Coordinates of N, CA, C and O in Angstrom, one line a residue:
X1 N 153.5 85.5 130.7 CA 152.6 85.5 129.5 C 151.2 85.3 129.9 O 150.3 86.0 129.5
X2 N 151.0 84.2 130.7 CA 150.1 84.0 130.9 C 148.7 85.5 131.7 O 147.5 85.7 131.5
X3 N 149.6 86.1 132.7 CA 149.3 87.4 133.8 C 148.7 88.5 131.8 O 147.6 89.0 131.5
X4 N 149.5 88.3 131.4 CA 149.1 89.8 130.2 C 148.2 88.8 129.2 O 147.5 89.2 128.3
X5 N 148.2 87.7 129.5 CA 146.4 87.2 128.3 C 145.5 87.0 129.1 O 144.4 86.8 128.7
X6 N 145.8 87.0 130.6 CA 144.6 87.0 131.3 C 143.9 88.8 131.6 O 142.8 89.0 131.9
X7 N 145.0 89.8 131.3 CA 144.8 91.3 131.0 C 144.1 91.8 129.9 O 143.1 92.6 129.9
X8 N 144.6 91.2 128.9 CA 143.9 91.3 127.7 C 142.6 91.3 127.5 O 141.9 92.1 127.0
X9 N 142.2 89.6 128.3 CA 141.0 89.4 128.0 C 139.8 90.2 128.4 O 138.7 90.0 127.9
X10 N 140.1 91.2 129.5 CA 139.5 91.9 129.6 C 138.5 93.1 128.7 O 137.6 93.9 129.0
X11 N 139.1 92.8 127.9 CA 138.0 94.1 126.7 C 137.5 93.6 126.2 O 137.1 94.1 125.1
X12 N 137.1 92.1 126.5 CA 135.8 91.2 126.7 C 135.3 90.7 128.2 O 134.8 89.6 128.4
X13 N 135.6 91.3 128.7 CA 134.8 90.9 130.3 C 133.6 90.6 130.5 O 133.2 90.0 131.5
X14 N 132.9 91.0 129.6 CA 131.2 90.4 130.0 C 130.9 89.4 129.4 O 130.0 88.7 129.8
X15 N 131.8 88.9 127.8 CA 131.3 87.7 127.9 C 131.6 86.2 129.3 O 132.5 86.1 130.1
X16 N 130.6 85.3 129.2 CA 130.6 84.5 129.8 C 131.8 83.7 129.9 O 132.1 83.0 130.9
X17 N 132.5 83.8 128.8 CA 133.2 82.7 128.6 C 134.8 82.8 129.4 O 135.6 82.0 129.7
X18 N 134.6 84.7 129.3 CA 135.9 84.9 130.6 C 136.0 85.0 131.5 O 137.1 85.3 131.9
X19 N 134.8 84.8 132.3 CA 134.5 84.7 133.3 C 135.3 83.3 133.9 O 136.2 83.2 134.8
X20 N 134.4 81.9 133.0 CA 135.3 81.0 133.0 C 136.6 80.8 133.4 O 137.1 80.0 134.3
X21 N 137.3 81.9 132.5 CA 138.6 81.2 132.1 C 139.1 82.0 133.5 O 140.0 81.4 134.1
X22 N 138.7 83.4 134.1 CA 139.3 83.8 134.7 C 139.6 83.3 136.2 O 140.5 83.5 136.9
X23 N 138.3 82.3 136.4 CA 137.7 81.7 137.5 C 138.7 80.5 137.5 O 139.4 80.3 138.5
X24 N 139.0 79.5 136.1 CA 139.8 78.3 136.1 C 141.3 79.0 136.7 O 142.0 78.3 137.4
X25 N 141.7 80.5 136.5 CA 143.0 80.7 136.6 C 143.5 81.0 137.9 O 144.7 80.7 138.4
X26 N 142.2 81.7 138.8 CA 142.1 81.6 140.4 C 142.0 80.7 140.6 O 142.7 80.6 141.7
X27 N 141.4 79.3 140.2 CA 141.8 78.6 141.1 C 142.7 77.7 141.0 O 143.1 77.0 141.9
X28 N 143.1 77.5 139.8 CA 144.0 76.1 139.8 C 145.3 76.2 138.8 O 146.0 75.3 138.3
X29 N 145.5 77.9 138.6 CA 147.0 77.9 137.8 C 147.8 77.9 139.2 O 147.5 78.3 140.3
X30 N 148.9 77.3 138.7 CA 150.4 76.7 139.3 C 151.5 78.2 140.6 O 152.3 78.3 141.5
X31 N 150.5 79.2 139.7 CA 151.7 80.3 140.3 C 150.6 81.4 140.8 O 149.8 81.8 139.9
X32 N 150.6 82.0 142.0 CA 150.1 82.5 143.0 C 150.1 84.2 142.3 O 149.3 84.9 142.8
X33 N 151.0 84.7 141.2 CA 150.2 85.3 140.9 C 149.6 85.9 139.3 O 149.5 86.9 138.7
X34 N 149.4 84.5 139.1 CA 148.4 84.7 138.3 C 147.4 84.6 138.5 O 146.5 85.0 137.8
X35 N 147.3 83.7 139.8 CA 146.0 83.3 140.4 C 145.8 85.1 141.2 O 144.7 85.6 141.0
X36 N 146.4 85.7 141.7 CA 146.5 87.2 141.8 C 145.1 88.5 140.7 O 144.0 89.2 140.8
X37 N 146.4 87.8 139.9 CA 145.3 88.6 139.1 C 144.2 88.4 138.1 O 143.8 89.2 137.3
X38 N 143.5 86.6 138.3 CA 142.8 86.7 137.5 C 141.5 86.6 138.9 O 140.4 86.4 138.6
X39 N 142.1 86.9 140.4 CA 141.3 87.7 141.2 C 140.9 88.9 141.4 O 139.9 89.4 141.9
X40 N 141.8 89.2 140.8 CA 141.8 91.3 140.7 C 141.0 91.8 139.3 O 140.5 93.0 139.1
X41 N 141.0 91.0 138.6 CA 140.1 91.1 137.1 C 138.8 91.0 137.3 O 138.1 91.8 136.8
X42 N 138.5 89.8 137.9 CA 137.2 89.3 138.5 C 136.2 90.6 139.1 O 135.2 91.3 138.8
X43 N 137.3 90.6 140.1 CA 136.5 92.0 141.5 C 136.8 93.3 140.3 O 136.0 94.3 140.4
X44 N 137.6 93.3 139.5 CA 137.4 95.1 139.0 C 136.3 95.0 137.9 O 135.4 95.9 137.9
X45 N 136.2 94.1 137.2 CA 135.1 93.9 136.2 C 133.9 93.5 136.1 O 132.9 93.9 135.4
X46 N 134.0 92.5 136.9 CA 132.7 91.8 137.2 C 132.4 91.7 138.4 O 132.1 90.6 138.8
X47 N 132.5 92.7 139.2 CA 131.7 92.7 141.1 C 130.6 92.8 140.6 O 130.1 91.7 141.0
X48 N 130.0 93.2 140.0 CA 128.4 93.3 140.1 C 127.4 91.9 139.7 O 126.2 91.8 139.8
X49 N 128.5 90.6 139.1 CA 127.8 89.6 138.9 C 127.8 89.2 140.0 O 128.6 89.4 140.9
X50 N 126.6 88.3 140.1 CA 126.8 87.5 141.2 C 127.7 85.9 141.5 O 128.0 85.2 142.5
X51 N 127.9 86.0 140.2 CA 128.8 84.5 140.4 C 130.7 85.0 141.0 O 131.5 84.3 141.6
X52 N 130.7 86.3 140.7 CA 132.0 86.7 141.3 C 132.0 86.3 143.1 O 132.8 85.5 143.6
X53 N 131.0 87.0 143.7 CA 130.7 86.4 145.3 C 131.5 84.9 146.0 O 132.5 84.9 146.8
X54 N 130.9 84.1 145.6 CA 131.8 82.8 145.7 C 133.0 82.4 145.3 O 133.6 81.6 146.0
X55 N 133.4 82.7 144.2 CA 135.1 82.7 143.6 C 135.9 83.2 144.9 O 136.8 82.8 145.6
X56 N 134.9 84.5 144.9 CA 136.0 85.2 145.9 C 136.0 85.2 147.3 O 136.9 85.7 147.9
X57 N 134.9 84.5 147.7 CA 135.1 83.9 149.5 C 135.9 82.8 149.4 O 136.6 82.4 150.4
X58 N 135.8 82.1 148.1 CA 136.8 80.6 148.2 C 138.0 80.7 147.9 O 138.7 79.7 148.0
X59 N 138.6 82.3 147.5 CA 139.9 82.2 147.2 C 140.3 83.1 148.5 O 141.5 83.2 148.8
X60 N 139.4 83.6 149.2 CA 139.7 84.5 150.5 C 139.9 83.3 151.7 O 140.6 83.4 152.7
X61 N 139.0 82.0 151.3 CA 139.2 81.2 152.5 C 140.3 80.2 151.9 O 140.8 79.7 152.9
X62 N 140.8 79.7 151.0 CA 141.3 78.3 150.7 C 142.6 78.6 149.6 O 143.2 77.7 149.0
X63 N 142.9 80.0 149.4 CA 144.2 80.0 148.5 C 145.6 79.5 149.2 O 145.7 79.5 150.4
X64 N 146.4 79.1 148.5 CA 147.2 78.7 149.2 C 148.1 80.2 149.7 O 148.4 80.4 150.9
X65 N 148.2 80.7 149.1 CA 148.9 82.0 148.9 C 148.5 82.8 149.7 O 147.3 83.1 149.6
X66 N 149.4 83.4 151.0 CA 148.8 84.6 151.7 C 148.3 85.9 150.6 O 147.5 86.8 151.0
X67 N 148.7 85.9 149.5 CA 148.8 87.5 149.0 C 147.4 87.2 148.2 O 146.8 88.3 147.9
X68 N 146.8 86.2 147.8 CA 145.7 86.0 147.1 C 144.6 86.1 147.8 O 143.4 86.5 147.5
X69 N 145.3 85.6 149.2 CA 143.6 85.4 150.1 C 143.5 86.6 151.1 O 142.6 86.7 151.9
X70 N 144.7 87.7 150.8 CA 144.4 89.1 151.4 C 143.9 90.2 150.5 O 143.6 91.4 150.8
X71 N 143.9 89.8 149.4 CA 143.2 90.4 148.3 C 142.0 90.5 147.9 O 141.3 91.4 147.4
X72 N 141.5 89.0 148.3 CA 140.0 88.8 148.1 C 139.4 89.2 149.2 O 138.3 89.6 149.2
X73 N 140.4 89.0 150.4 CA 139.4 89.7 151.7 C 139.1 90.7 151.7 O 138.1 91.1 152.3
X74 N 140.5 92.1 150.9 CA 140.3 93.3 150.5 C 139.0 93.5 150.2 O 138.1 94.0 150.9
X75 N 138.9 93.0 148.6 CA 137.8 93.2 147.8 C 136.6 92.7 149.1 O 136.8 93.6 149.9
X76 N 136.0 92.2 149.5 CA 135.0 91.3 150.3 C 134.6 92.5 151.0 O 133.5 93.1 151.1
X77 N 135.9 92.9 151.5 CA 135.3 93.9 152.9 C 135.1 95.6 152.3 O 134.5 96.5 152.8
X78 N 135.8 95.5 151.0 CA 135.2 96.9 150.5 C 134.1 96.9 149.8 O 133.2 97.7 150.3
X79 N 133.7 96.1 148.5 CA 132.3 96.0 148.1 C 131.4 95.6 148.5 O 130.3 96.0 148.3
X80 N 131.7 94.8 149.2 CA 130.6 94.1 150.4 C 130.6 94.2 151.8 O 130.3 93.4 152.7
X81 N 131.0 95.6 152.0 CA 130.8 96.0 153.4 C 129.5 96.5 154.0 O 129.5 96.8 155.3
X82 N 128.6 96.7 153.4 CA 127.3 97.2 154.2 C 126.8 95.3 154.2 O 126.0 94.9 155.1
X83 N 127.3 94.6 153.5 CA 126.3 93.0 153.7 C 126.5 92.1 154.7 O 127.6 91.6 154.8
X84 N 125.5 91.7 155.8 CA 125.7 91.1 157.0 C 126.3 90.1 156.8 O 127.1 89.7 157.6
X85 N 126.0 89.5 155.9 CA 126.5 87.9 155.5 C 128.3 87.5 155.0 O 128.9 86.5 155.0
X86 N 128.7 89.1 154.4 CA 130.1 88.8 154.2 C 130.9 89.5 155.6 O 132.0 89.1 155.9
X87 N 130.5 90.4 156.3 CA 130.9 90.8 157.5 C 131.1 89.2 158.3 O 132.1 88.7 158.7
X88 N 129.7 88.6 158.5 CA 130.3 87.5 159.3 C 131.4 86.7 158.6 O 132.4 86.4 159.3
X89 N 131.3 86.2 157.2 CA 132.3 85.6 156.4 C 133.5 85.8 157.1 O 134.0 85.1 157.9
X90 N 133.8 87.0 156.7 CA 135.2 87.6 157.0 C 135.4 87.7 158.5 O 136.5 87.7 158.9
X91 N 134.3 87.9 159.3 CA 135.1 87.8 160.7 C 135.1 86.3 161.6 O 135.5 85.9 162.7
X92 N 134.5 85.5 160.4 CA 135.2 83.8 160.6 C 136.2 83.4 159.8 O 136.4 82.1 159.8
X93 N 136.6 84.0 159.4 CA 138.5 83.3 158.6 C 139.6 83.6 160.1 O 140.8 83.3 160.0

């Protein structure tokens, strides 16, 4: 239930406020993948903010979940592959 209202909320993605909620659900819902996908929401809708950047090195470096923190490294290393700063990121995990 939770995975399809965190989908939903997407056809409001630019407000602020789902950003929030999407961010509370990476980091601290109970089950690895919801925390999944309210990573994959983040990086498909809002890469171009800049507050997405840090959600997603801290869930690339400190999820508990292998499948969370290979997803964010995904994302890291494909939209932020020309940036020197997440190349070193990622080649210190």
């Amino acid at each position: 239930v939770r995975v399809t209202a965190l989908a939903m909320l997407s056809l409001w993605a630019h407000d602020p406020k789902i950003l929030k909620i999407w961010e509370d659900s990476a980091q601290f819902d109970e089950h690895e993948v919801v925390r999944l996908v309210a990573v994959s929401l983040m990086a498909a809708f809002l890469k171009d903010k800049p507050d997405i950047l840090p959600i997603l090195k801290d869930r690339a470096q400190s999820d508990e979940a292998v499948v969370v923190r290979t997803f964010a490294i995904k994302e890291l290393s494909g939209a932020w592959k020309e940036d020197p700063e997440i190349q070193a990121f990622l080649q210190g995990l």
